[in-house]
Coordinates of C-alpha atoms and ligand atoms in Angstrom, one line a residue:
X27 CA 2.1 26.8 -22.2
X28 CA 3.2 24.8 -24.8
X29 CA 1.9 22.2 -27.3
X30 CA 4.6 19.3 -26.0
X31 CA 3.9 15.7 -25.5
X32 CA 4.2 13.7 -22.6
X33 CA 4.2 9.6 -21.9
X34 CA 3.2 8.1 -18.8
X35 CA 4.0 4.4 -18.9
X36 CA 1.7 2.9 -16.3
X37 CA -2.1 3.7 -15.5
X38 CA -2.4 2.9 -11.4
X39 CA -2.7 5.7 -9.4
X40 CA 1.2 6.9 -9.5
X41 CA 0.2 7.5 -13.5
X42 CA -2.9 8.9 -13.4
X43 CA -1.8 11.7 -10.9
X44 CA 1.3 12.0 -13.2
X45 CA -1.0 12.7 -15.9
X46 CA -3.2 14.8 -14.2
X47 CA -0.9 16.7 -12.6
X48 CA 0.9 17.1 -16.3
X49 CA -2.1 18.6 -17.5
X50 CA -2.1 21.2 -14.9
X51 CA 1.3 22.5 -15.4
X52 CA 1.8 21.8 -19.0
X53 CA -1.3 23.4 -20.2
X54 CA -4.4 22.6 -22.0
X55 CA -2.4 22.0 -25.4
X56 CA -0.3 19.4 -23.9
X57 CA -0.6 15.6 -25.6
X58 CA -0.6 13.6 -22.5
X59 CA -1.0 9.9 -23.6
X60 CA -1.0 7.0 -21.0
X61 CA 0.3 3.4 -21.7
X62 CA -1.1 0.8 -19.6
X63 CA -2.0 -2.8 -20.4
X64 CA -4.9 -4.4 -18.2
X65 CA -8.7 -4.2 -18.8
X66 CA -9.2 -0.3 -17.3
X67 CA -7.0 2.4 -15.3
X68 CA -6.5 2.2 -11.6
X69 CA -4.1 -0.8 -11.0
X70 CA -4.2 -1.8 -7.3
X71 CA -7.1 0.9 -7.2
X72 CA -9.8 -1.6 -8.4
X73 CA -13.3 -1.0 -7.4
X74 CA -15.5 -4.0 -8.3
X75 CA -19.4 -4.6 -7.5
X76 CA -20.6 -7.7 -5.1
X77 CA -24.6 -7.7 -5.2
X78 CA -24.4 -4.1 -6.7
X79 CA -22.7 -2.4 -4.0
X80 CA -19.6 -0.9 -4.6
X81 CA -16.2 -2.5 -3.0
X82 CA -12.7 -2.1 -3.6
X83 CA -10.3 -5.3 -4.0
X84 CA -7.0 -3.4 -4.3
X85 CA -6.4 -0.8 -1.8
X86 CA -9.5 -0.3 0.2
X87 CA -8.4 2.7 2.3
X88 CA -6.1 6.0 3.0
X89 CA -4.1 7.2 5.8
X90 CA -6.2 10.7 6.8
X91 CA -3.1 11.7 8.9
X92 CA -0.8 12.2 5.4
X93 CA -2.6 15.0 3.9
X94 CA -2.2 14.3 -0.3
X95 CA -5.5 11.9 -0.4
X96 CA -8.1 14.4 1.3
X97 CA -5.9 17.6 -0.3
X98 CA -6.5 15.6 -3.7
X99 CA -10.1 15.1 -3.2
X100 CA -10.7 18.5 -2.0
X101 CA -9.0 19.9 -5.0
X102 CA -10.6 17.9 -7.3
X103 CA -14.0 18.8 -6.1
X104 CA -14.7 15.3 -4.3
X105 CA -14.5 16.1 -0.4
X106 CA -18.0 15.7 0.1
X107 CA -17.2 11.9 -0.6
X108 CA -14.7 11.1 1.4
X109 CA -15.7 8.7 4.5
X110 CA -14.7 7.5 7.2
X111 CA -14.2 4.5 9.7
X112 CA -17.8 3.8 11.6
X113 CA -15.7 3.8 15.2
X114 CA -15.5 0.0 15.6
X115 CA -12.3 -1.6 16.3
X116 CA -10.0 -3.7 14.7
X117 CA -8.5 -7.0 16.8
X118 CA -5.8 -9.4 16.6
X119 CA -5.6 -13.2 16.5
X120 CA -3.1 -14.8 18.0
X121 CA -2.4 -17.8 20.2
X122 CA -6.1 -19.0 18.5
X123 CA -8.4 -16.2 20.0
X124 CA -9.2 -12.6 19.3
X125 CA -7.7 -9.5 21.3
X126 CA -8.3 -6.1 20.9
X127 CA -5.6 -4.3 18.6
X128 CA -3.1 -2.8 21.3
X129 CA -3.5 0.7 22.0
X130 CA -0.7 3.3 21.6
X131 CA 1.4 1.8 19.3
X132 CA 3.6 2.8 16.5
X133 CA 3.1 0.3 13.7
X134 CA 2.4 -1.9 16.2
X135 CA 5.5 -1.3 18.4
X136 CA 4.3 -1.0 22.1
X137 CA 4.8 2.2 24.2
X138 CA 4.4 0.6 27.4
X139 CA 4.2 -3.3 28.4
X140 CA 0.6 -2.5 29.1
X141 CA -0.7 -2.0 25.8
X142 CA 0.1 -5.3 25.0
X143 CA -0.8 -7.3 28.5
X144 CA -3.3 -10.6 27.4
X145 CA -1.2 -10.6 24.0
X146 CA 2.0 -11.6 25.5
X147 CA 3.4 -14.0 28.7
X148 CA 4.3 -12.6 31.6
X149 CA 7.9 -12.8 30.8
X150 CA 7.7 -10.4 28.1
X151 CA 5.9 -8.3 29.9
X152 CA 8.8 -8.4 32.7
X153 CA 11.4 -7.6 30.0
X154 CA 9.0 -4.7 28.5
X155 CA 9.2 -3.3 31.8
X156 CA 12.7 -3.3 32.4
X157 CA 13.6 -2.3 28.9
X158 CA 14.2 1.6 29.5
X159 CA 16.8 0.6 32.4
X160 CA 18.9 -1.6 29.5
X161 CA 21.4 0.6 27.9
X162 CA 20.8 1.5 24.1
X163 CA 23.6 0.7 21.6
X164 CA 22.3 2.6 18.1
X165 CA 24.4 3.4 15.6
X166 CA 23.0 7.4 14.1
X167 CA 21.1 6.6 10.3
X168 CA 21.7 2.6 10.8
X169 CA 18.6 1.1 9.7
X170 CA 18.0 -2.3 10.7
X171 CA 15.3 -4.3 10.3
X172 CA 12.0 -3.5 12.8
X173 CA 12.1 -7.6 14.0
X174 CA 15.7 -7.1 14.7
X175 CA 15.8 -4.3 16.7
X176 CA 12.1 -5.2 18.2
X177 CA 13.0 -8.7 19.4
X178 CA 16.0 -7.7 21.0
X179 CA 14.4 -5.1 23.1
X180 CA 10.6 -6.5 24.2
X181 CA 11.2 -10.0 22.7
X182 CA 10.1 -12.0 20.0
X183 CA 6.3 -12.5 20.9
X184 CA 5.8 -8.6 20.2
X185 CA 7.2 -8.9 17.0
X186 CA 4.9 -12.1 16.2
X187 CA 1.9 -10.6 17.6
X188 CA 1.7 -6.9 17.3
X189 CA 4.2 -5.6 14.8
X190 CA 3.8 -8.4 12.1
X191 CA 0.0 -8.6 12.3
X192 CA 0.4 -4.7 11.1
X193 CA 3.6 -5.1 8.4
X194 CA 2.1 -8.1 7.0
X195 CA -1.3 -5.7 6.4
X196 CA 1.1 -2.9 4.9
X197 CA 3.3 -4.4 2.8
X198 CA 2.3 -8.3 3.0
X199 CA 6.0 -8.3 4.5
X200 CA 7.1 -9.2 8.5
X201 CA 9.0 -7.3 10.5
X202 CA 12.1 -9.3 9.4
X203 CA 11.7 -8.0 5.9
X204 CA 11.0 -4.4 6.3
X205 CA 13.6 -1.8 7.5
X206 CA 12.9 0.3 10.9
X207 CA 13.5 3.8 8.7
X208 CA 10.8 2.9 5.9
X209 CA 8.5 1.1 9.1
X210 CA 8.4 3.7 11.5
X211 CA 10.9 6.8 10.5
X212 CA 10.0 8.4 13.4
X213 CA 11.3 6.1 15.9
X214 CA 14.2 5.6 13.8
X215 CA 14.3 9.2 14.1
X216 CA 13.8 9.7 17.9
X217 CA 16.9 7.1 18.3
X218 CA 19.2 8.9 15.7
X219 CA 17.6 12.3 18.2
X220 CA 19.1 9.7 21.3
X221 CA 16.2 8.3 22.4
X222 CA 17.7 6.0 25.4
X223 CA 15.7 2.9 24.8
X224 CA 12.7 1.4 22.5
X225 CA 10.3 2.7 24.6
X226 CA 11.7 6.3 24.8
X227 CA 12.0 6.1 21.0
X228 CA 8.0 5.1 20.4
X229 CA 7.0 7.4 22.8
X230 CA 8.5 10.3 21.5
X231 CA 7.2 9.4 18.1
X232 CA 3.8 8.3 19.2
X233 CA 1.5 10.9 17.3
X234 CA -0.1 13.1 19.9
X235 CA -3.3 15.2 19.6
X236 CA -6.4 13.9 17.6
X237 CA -7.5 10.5 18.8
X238 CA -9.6 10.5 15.3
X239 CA -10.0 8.0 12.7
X240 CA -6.6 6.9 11.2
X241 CA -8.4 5.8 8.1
X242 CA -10.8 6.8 5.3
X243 CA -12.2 6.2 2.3
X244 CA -14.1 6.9 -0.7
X245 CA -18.1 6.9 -1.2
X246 CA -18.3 4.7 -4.1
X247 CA -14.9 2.9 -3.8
X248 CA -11.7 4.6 -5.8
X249 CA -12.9 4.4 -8.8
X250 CA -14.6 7.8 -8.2
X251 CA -11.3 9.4 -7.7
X252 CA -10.1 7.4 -11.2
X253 CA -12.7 8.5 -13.1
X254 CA -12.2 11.9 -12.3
X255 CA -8.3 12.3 -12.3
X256 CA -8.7 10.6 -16.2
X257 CA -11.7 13.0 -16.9
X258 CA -9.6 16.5 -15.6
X259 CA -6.4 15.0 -17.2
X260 CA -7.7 14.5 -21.0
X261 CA -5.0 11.9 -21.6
X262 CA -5.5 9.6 -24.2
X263 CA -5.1 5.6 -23.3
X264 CA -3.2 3.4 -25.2
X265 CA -4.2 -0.3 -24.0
X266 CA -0.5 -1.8 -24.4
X267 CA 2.4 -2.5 -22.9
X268 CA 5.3 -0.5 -23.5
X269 CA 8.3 -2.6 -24.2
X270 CA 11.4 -0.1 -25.0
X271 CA 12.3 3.7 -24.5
X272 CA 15.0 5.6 -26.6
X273 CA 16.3 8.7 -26.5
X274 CA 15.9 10.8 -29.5
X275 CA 17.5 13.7 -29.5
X276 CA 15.9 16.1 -27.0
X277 CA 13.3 14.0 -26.5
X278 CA 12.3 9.8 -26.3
X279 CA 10.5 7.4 -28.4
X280 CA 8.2 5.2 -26.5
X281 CA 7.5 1.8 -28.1
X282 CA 5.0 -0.1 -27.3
X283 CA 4.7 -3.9 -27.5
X284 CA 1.7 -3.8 -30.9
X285 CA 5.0 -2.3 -32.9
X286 CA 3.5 1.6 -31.8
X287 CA 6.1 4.2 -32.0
X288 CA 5.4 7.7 -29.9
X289 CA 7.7 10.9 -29.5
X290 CA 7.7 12.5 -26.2
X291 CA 9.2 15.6 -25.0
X292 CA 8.9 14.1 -21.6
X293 CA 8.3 10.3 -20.2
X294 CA 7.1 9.7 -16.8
X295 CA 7.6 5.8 -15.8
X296 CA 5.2 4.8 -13.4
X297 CA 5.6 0.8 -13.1
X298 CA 5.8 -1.5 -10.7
X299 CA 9.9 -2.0 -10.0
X300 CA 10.3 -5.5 -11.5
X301 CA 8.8 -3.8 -14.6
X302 CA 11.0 -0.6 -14.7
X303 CA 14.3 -2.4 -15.0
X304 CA 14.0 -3.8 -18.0
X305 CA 12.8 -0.4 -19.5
X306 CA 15.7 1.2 -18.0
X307 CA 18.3 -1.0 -18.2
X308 CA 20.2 1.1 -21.5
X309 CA 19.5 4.4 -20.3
X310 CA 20.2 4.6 -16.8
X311 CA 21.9 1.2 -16.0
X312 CA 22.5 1.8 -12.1
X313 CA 18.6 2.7 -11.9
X314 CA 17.7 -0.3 -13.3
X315 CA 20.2 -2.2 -11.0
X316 CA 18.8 -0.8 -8.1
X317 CA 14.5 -1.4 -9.2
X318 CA 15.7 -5.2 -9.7
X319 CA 17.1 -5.1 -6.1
X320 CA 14.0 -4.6 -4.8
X321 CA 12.0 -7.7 -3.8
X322 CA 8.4 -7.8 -3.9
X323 CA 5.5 -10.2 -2.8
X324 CA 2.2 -11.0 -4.0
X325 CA -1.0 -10.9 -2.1
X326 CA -4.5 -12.2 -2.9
X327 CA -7.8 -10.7 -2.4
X328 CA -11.0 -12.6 -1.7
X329 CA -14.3 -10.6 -1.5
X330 CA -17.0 -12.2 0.0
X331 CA -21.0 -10.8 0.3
X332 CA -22.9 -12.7 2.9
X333 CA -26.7 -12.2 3.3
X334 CA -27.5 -9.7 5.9
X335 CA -28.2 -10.3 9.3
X336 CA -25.3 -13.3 9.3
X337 CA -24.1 -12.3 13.0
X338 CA -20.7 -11.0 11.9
X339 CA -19.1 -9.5 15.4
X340 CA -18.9 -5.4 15.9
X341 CA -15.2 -5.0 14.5
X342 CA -13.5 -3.7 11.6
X343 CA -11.6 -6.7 11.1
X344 CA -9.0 -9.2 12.3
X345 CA -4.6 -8.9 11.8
X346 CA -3.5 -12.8 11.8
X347 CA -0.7 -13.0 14.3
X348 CA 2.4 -14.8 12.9
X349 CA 2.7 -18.7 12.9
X350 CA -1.4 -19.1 13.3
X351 CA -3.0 -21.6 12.2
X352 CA -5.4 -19.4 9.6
X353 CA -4.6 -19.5 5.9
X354 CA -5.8 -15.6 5.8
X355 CA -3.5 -12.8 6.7
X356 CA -6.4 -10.3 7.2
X357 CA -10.2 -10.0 7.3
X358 CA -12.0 -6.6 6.7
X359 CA -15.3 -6.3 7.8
X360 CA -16.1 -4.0 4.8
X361 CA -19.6 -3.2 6.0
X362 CA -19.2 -3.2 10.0
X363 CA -16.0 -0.6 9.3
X364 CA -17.4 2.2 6.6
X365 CA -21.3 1.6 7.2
X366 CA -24.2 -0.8 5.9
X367 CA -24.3 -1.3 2.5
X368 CA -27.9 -2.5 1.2
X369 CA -28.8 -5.6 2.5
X370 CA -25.8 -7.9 2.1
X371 CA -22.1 -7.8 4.5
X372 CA -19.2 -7.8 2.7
X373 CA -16.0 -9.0 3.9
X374 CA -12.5 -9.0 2.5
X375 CA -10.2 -11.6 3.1
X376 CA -6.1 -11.3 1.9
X377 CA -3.6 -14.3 1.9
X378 CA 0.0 -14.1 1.1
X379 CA 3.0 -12.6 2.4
X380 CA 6.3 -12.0 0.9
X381 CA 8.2 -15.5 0.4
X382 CA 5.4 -17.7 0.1
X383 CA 3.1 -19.0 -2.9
X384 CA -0.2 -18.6 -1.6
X385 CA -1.6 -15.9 -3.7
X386 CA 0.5 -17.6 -7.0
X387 CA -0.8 -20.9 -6.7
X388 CA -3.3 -20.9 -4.8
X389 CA -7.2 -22.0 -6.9
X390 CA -9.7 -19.9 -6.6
X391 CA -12.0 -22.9 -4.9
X392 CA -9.3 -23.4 -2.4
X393 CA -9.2 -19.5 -1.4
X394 CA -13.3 -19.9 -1.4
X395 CA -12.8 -22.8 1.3
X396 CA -9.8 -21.1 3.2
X397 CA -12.1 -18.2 3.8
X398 CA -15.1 -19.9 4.5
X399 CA -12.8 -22.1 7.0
X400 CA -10.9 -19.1 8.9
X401 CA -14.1 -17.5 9.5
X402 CA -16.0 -20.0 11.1
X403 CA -11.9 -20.4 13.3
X404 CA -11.7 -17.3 13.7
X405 CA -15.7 -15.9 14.5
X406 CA -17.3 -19.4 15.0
X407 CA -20.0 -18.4 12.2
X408 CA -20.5 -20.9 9.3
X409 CA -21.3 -18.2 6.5
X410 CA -23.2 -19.0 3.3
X411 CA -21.8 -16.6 0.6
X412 CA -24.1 -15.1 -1.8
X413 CA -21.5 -13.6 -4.3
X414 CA -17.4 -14.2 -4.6
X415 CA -14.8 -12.3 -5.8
X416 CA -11.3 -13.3 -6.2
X417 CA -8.0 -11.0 -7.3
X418 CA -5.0 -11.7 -7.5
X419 CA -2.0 -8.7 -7.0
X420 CA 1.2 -10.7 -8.2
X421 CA 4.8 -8.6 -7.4
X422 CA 2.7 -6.1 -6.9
X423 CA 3.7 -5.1 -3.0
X424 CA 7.4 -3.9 -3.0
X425 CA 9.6 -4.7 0.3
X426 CA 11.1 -2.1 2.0
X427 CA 13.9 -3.7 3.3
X428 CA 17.1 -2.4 5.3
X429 CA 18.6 -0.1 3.4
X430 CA 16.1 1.3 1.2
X431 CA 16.2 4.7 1.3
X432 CA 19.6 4.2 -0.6
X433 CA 18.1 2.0 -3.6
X434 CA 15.3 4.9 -3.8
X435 CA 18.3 7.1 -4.1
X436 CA 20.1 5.2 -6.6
X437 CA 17.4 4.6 -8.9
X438 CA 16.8 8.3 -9.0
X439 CA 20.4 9.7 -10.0
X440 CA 21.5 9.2 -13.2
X441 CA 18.0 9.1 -15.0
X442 CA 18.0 12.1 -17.0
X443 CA 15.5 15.4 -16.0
X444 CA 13.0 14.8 -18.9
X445 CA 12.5 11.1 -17.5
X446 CA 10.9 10.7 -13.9
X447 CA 9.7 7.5 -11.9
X448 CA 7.3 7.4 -10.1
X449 CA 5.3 4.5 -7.8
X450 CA 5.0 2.7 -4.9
X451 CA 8.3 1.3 -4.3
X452 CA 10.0 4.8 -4.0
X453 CA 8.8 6.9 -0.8
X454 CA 6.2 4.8 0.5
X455 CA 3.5 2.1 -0.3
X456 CA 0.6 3.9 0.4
X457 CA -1.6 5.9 -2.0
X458 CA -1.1 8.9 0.0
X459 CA 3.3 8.3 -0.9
X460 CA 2.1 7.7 -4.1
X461 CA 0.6 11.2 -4.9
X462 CA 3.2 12.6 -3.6
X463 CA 6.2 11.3 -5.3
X464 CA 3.9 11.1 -8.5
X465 CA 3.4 15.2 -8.8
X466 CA 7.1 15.6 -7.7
X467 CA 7.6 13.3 -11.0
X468 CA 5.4 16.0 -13.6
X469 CA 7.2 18.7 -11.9
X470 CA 10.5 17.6 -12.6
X471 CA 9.4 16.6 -16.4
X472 CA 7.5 20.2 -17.1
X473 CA 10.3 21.7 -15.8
X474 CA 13.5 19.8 -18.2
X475 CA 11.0 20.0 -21.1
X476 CA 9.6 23.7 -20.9
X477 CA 13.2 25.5 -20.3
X478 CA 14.1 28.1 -22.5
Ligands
FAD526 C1 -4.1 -5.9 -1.9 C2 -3.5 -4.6 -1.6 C3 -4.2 -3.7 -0.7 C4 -3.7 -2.4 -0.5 N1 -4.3 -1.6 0.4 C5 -3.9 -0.3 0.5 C6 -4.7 0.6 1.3 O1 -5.7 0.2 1.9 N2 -4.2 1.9 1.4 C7 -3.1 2.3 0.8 O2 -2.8 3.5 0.9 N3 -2.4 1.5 0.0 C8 -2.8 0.2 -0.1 N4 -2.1 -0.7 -1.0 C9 -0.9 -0.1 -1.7 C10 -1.4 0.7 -2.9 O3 -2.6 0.3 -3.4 C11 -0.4 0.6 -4.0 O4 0.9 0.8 -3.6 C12 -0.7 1.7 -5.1 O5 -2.0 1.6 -5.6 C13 0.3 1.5 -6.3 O6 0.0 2.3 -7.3 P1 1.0 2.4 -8.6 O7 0.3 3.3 -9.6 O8 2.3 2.9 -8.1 O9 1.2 1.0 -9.1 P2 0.1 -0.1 -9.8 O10 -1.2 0.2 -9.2 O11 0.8 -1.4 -9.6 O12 0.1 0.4 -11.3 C14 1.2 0.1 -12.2 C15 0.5 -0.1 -13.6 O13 1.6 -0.2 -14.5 C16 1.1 -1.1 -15.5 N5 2.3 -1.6 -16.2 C17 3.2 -2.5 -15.8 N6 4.1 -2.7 -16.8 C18 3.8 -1.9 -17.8 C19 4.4 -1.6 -19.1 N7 5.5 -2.2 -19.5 N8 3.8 -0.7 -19.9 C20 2.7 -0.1 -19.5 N9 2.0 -0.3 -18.3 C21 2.6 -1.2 -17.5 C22 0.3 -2.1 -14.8 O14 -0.7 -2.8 -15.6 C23 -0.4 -1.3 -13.7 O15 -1.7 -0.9 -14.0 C24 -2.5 -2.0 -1.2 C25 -1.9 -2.8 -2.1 C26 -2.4 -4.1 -2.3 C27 -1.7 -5.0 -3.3

């Protein structure tokens, strides 16, 4: 179509769908040139090997309910490796013991007090019960935050036990932190629709039909789907930060922090938030305003292969109730929840949550001794780990806080059509958010820069 040139500043997956998806609609002739810093592509996709078999010690996993992850792989000629979950459960730990994971749940808000029975005293379960006989007071579009409105309806130990466990896995957040309308839209929705109470709100939303797997995931770890959106996209990477953009004329000047100068007819940003102020800040100062409004917290990542045979139970993993006494947040039982891989386990273990330190300042020998602690706490096994890992994701998990659909909307208007943002502060965390907001982003850009 056209011979134009386009920057994406940022080379996670929000760029490198930008970039591919550039190259789709801007035609083979199209200079597509990627900016991006650290040691390889990907970002919080990171794929790393632990005795030779493949794991990934970013995000590990995709929503198969959202359809832009398996619609991506399918396109891209990839279907054939997408897995999923072996069937085993995940569990909960709270109140120093495991429990299964309750049952019909949105994001870990209860449909019924008997989901949650074992989890929670008797008197919670009492005020569960009588919860859809207490009148409602909602005010249409408010958006409060999920422990707020959770608490006051089925009481706090629901919040601690079921709905933090899962927002502290999403966003390394608690329900105190993250808004009911990013959480779960569609109970916000079902009580803007006049749900009468909590419950009548989850169960309307409650996806019905397929009891399949929530999850899946990629044979070979994401870095298959990397390689190949980098291979079908022909950008060129530049291995640098970029530190200003200017307009110039019809077009921007991308300026990287060696002293490299590049014209672009187009510029997709695709940065984490604290990193897109600061690029913004002259061009679009209420954008800019609005990314460093957003908080964010850090999480760390501790991969772990233990020889085979170490009796690891038959679950996925573990969510860490709030106010536990376990320095871990989570544990993935990598090879008990997509399948055996050669003769080793491997496990995952993430610490941190928004507010606190751990994943900052935390040494890597002190993680090594947390995990090797909160397992043998938490399973009763003393393993003996034959290979280690450790990563650290610093501001790299944005907060969705009350409120946040407006931010996303301020830091959209104003920024002129030839410059888009894209990433995982915008429309969603998740990879599958991600993609979407990341082809909406090329679209816009191909369609400013290839008017007549
Ligand atoms: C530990 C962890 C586990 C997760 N698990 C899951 C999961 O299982 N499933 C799921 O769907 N989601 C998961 N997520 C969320 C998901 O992985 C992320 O939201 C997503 O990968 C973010 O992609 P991104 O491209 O928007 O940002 P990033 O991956 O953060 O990429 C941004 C890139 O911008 C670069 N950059 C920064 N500043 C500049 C600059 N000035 N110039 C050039 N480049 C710059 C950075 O180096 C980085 O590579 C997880 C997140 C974390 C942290």
């Amino acid at each position: 179509m056209s011979g134009r040139s386009y920057c994406v500043v940022g080379g996670g997956i929000s760029g490198l769908v930008a970039a591919y998806r550039l190259r789709m609609l801007a035609g083979a002739d199209a200079v597509i040139t990627v900016f991006d810093p650290a040691d390889r592509l990907g970002g919080i996709l990171r794929t790393e090997r632990l005795c030779g078999q493949p794991m990934d010690i970013g995000a590990e996993a995709f929503v198969v309910r959202r359809p832009e992850v398996p619609a991506l792989l399918a396109e891209l000629g990839l279907a054939g490796r997408q897995i999923t979950t072996t069937g085993v459960r995940p569990t909960i730990f709270s109140q120093g013991r495991i429990h299964p994971l309750p049952p019909d749940t949105v994001n870990g808000i209860p449909t019924s007090a008997s989901s949650v029975t074992g989890l929670v005293d008797d008197a919670t379960i009492a005020q569960m019960a009588a919860e859809p006989h207490r009148p409602m007071y909602w005010r249409a579009g408010s958006d409060p935050s999920v422990g707020e409105v959770v608490a006051d309806r089925f009481g706090e130990q629901v919040v601690a036990r079921s709905v933090d466990p899962m927002l502290s896995g999403v966003y390394a957040g608690s329900a105190a932190t993250i808004g009911i309308r990013s959480a779960v839209p569609t109970v916000a929705a079902a009580l803007d629709a006049g749900a009468t109470s909590l419950t009548d709100a989850c169960r309307r939303a409650l996806p019905t039909g397929s009891r399949g797997p929530v999850f899946g995931a990629i044979e070979g770890g994401y870095q298959v789907l990397l390689d190949e959106l980098v291979r079908r996209s022909r950008l060129q990477w530049v291995q640098a930060s970029v530190a200003r953009i200017e307009s110039d004329g019809p077009g921007w000047i991308v300026g990287d922090d060696d002293g490299g100068q590049w014209r672009a007819d187009g510029v997709i940003l695709a940065v984490p938030a604290p990193r897109l102020a600061p690029l913004v800040g002259e061009i679009a100062p209420g954008a800019a305003a609005a990314a460093a409004g957003i908080p964010v917290a850090s999480a760390a990542v501790l991969a772990m292969a233990v020889p085979g045979g170490t009796p690891l139970p038959p679950q996925s993993g573990v969510l860490v109730a709030s106010g536990e006494r376990l320095h871990a947040k989570a544990i993935t039982l990598s090879t008990r929840k997509w399948g055996a891989r050669g003769n080793v386990e491997l496990l995952r273990m993430s610490f941190g949550r928004f507010g606190d330190q751990l994943a900052r300042a935390t040494s890597d020998g002190d993680l090594h001794s947390w995990a090797v602690d909160d397992l043998k706490s938490v399973f009763g096994i003393t393993v003996d780990p034959v290979d280690v890992l450790v990563h650290r994701w610093l501001d790299a998990m944005p907060q969705y806080g009350p409120g946040h659909a407006g931010l996303a909307a301020e830091l959209r208007a104003g920024l002129p059509a030839s410059l888009a943002i894209a990433g995982n502060y915008l429309d969603g965390i998740g990879v599958p958010a991600c993609l979407s907001v990341a082809g909406k982003a090329a679209q816009r850009v191909v369609a400013a820069t290839t008017r007549s």
